[in-house]
XYZ file of C-alpha atoms in Angstrom:
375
model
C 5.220 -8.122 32.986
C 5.768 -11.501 35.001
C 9.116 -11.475 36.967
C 8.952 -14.959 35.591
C 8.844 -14.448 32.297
C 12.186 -13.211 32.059
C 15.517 -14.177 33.217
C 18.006 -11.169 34.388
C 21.885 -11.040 34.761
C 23.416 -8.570 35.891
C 26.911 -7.818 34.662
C 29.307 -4.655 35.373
C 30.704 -3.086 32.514
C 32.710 -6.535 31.492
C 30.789 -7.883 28.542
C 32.496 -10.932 28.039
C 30.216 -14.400 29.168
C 31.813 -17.025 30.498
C 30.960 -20.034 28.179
C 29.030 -22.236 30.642
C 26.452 -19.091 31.322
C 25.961 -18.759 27.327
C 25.038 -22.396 26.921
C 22.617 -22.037 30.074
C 21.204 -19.081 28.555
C 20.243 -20.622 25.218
C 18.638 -23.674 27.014
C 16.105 -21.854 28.901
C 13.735 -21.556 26.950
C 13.036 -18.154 27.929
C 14.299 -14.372 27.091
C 17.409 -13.437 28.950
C 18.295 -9.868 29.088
C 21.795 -9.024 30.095
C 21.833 -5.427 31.888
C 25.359 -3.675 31.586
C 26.037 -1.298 34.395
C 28.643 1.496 34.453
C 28.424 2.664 38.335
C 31.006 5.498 37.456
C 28.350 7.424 35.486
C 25.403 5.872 36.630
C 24.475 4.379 33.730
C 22.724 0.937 31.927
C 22.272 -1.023 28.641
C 20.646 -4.104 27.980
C 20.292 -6.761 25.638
C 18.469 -10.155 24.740
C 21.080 -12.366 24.847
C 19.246 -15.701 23.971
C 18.959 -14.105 20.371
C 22.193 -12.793 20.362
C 24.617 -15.798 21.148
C 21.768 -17.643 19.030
C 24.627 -16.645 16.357
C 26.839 -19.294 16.114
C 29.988 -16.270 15.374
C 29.170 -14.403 18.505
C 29.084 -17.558 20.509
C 32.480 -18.483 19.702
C 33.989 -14.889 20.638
C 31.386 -14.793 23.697
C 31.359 -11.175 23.703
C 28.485 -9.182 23.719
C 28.393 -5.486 22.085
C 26.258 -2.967 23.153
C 24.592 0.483 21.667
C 24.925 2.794 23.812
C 22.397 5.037 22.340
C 19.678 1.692 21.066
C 20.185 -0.480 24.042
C 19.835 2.029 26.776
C 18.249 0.522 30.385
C 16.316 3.739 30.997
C 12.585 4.390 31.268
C 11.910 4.353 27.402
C 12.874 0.649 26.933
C 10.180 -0.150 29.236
C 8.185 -0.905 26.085
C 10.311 -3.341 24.664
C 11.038 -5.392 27.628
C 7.292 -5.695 28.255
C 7.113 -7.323 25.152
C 9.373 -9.824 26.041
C 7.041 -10.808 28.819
C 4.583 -11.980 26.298
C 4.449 -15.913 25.102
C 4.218 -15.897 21.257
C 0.608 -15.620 19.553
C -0.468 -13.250 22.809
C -0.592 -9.601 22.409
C 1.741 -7.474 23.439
C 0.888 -5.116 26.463
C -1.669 -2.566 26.733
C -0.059 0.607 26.510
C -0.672 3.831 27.955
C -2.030 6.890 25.649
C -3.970 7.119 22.497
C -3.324 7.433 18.770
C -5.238 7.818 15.664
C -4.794 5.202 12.798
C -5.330 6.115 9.389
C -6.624 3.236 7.038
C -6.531 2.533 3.229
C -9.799 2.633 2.969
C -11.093 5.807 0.649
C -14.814 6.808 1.845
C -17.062 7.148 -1.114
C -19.475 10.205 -0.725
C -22.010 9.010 -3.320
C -22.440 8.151 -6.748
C -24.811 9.505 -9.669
C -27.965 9.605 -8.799
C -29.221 7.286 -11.528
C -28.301 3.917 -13.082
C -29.766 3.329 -16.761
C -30.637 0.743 -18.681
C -32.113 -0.700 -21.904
C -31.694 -3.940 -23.484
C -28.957 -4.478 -25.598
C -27.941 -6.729 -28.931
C -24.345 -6.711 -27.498
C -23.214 -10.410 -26.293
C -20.064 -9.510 -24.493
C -17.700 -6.369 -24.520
C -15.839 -7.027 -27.287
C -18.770 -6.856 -29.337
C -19.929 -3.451 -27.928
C -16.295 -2.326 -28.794
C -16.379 -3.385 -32.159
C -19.579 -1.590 -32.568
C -18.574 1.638 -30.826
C -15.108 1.593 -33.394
C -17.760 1.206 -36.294
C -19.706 4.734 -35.343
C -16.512 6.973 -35.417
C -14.446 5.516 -32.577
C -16.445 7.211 -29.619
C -15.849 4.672 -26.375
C -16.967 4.612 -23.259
C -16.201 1.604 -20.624
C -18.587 2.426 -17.979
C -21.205 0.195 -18.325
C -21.845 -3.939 -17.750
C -23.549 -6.660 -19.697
C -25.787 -9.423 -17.901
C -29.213 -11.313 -19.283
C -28.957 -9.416 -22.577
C -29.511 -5.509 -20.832
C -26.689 -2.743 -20.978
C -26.503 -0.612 -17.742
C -24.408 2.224 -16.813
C -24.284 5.263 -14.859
C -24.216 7.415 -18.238
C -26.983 7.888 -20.005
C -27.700 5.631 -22.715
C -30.085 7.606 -25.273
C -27.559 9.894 -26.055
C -23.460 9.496 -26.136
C -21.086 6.522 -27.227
C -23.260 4.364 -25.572
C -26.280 4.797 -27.304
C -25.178 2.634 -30.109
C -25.272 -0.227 -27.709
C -28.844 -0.075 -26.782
C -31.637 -1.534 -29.351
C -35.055 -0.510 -27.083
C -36.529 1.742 -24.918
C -34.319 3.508 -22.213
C -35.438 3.525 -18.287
C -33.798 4.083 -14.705
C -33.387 3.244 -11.360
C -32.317 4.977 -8.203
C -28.524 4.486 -7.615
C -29.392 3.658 -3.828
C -31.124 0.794 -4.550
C -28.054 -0.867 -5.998
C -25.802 0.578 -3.091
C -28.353 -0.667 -0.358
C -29.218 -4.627 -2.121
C -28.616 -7.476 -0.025
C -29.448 -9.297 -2.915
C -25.422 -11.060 -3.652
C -25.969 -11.227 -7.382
C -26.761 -7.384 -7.319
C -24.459 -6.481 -5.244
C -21.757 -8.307 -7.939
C -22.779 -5.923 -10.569
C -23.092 -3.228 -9.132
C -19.408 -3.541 -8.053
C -18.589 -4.604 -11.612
C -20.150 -1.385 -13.013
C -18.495 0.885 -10.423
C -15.299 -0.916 -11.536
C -15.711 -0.261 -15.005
C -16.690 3.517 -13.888
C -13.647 4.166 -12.017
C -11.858 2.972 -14.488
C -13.527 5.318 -17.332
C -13.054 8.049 -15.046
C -9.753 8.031 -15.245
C -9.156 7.019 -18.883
C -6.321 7.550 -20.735
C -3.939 8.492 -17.394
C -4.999 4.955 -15.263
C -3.969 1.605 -17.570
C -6.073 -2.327 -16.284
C -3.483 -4.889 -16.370
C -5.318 -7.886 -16.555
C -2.369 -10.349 -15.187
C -1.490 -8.279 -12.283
C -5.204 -7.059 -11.424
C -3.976 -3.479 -10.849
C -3.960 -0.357 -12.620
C -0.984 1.706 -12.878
C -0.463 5.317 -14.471
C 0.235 5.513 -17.949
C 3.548 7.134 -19.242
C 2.461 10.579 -20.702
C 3.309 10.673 -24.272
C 6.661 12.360 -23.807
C 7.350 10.279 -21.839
C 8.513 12.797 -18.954
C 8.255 12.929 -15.375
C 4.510 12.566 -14.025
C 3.883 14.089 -10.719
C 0.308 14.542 -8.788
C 0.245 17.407 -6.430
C -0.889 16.504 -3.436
C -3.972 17.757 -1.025
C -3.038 17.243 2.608
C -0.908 19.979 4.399
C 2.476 19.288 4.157
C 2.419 16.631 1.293
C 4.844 17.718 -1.839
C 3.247 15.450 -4.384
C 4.195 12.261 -5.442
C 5.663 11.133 -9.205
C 3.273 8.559 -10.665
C 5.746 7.566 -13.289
C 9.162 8.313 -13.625
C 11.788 6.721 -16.400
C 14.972 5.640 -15.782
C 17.998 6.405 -18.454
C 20.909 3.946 -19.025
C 24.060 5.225 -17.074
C 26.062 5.656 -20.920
C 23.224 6.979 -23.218
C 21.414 9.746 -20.803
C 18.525 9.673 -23.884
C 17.888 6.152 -24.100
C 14.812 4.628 -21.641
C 16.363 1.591 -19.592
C 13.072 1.015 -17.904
C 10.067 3.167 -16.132
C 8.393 2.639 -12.552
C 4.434 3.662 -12.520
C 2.502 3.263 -9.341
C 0.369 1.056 -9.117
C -3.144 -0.192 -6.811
C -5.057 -2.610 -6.959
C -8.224 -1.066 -5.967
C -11.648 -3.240 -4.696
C -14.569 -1.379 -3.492
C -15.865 -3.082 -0.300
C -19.361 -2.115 1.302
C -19.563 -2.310 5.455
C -23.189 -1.190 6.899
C -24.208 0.987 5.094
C -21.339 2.301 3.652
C -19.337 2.048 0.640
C -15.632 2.689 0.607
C -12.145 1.853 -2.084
C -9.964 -0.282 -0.517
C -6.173 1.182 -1.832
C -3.693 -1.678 -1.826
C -0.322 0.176 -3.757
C 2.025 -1.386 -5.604
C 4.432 -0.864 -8.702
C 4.423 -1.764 -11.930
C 7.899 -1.740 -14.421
C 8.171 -1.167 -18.002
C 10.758 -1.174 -20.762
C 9.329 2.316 -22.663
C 6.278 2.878 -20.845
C 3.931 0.729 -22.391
C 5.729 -3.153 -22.749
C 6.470 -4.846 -19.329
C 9.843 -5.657 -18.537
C 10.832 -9.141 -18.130
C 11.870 -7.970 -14.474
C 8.982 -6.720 -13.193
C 8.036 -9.503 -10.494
C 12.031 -8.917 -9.256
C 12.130 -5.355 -8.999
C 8.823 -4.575 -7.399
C 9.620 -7.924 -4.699
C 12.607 -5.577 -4.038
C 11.278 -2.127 -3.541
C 8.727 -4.307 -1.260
C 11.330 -5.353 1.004
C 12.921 -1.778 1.440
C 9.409 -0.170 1.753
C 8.492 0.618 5.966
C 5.236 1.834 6.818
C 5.759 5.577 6.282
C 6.488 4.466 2.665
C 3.069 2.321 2.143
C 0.946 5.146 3.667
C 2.332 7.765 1.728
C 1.456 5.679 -0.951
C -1.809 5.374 0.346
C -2.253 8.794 0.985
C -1.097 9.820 -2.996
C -3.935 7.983 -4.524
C -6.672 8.612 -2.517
C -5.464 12.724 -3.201
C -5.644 11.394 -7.259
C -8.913 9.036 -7.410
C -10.729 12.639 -5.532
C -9.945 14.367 -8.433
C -10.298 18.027 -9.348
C -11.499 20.523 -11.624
C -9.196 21.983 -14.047
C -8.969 24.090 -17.144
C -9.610 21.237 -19.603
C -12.154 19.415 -17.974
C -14.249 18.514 -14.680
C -14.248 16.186 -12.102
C -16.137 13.230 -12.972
C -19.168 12.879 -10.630
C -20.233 9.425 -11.004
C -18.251 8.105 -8.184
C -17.404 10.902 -5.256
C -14.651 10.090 -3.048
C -14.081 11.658 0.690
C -11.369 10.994 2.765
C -9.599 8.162 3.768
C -11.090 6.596 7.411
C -9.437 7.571 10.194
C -9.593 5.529 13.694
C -9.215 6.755 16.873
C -7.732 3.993 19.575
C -7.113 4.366 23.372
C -4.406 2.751 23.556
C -1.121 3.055 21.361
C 1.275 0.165 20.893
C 5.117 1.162 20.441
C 5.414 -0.024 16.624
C 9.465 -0.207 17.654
C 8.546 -3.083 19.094
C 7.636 -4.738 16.366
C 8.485 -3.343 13.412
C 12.009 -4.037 12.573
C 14.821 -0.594 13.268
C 17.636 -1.870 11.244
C 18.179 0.393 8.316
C 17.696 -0.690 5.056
C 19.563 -3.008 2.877
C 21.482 -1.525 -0.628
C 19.740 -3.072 -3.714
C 21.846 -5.174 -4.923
C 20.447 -6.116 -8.725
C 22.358 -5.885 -11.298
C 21.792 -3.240 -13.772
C 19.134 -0.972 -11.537
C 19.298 3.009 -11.001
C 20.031 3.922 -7.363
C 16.901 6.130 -8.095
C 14.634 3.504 -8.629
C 14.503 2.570 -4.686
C 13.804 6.336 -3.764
C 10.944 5.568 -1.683
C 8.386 8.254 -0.064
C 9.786 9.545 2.705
């Protein structure tokens, strides 16, 4: 850090500025840190006071407060004042030590080994639908349309599909699709893995088509939907949960689902799901509320970053599935684990990533529940 780049006063335990310093200070054009010393006990605490008489309140009362446990002058602000040093739109300084960054980015292991295909009289999905209904309501939604040819990573001579297909059957290795530099196959191939994932999880994972996300569909009790979790430590997270009115503990005043919105990127040679989380509101589990936009824009603002990657870290444990009594995993798409980064250097995210604890919700009519986030 540049002795230059910041401006130092020091004060003895006093704390009140003298009006002519204060208007110095904010004219600058530089941080000023003002370094509180108690020689009886050998002690210091600091604080930007630029930023703090920047309040036009604590300017008039010219008195600055200090936290004596957050504004300590002691070897672990060192971080903090560093970043002072640093002229906006530079980064902040190279730290000392290494960490490992975890990513929302869900490796995929590999896919089914085949994708089929036949030509097709279908002219866009709603026709294949309509067709499916008519031979006894067996769907399936893996599969795209393009230049008059149905392909899917099912098999198409046998299944709900078949009914779709109108000549002869053939394949093609899965890799070739994975490994194309050609754009427009590349396109479909994410389209069809789209439409996969999404059949994969059918009924539990519901498209919304406004918000381009899926979100977890209310069970048809309605109750409490939790997915267990696969790391060490990790208690499972509850993928829906409904919220009663505070005077009728049996009536539904609205349900939160997670939500993603979920885009498969390739890099290399690579394919991985990139996990963006969200939420999505309803009124019973199944209409959106008219509040929606509001209340996830305010569970946004409370959320910190522990919150986001537990979220992260709660659907990459779902989308890798697992074999249970009543069925098996689905194999067309394999998922590993989410990439992990090592770095040799760490940065102090207290620097930079605001401490101040979080604001009560303040909408009308919410539960305090609803802004439980993961801890």
């Amino acid at each position: 850090m540049a002795i230059t780049a910041i401006s130092l006063a020091i004060k003895p335990v006093e704390t009140t500025s003298k009006a002519d310093h204060i208007t110095y200070w904010l004219r600058l054009g530089r941080p000023v840190v003002l370094i509180c010393v108690d020689l009886r006990i050998q002690q210091a605490w600091w604080k930007r006071v630029d930023t703090w008489f920047a309040d036009p309140e604590r300017k008039a009362r010219r008195v600055v407060q200090f936290d004596k446990a957050a504004d300590r002058f002691d070897p672990d602000a060192f971080s903090r004042l560093s970043a002072l040093g640093v002229p906006v739109g530079e980064p902040l300084p190279r730290l000392e030590g290494s960490e490992q960054l975890v990513s929302n980015l869900l490796k995929v292991e590999g896919f089914a080994p085949l994708i089929y295909e036949a030509s097709t009289p279908c002219r866009d999905r709603g026709d294949a639908w309509e067709r499916m209904r008519s031979n006894g309501n067996q769907f399936e939604s893996g599969f795209v349309l393009a230049a008059g040819r149905i392909f899917s990573l099912c098999r198409l001579d046998e299944g709900p599909l078949a009914v779709l297909c109108d000549g002869p059957v053939t394949s093609v290795l899965s890799e070739e699709w994975a490994t194309t530099e050609d754009p427009d196959l590349q396109r479909r191939f994410v389209s069809l893995l789209n439409f996969t994932l999404r059949s994969a999880h059918h009924p539990e994972l519901v498209w919304h088509p406004t918000k381009k996300v899926v979100y977890m569909q209310a069970p048809p009790d309605r109750s409490r939907r939790k997915i267990k979790g696969r790391y060490r430590g990790s208690r499972g997270r509850t993928f829906f949960t409904p919220y009663f009115g505070k005077d009728d503990q049996t009536k539904i005043s609205f349900c939160r689902h997670y939500a993603a919105s979920l885009y498969f990127r390739r890099w290399s040679e690579q394919w991985f799901l990139e996990i963006n989380p969200t939420y999505h509101f309803t009124i019973d589990g199944h209409r959106d509320s008219l509040f929606d936009a509001e209340y996830v824009q305010k569970i946004k603002r409370l959320e910190r970053n522990n919150a986001v990657y537990q979220l992260v870290r709660a659907w990459a444990d779902y989308l890798q599935g697992d074999d249970t009594l009543f069925r098996s995993r689905d194999e067309r798409i394999r998922f590993g684990q989410l990439l992990q980064l090592d770095c040799d250097a760490a940065i102090d995210e207290s620097v930079w990533i605001p401490q101040e604890p979080a604001p009560k919700p303040s909408v009308n009519g919410l539960a305090e529940g609803l802004w439980e986030l993961p801890q």
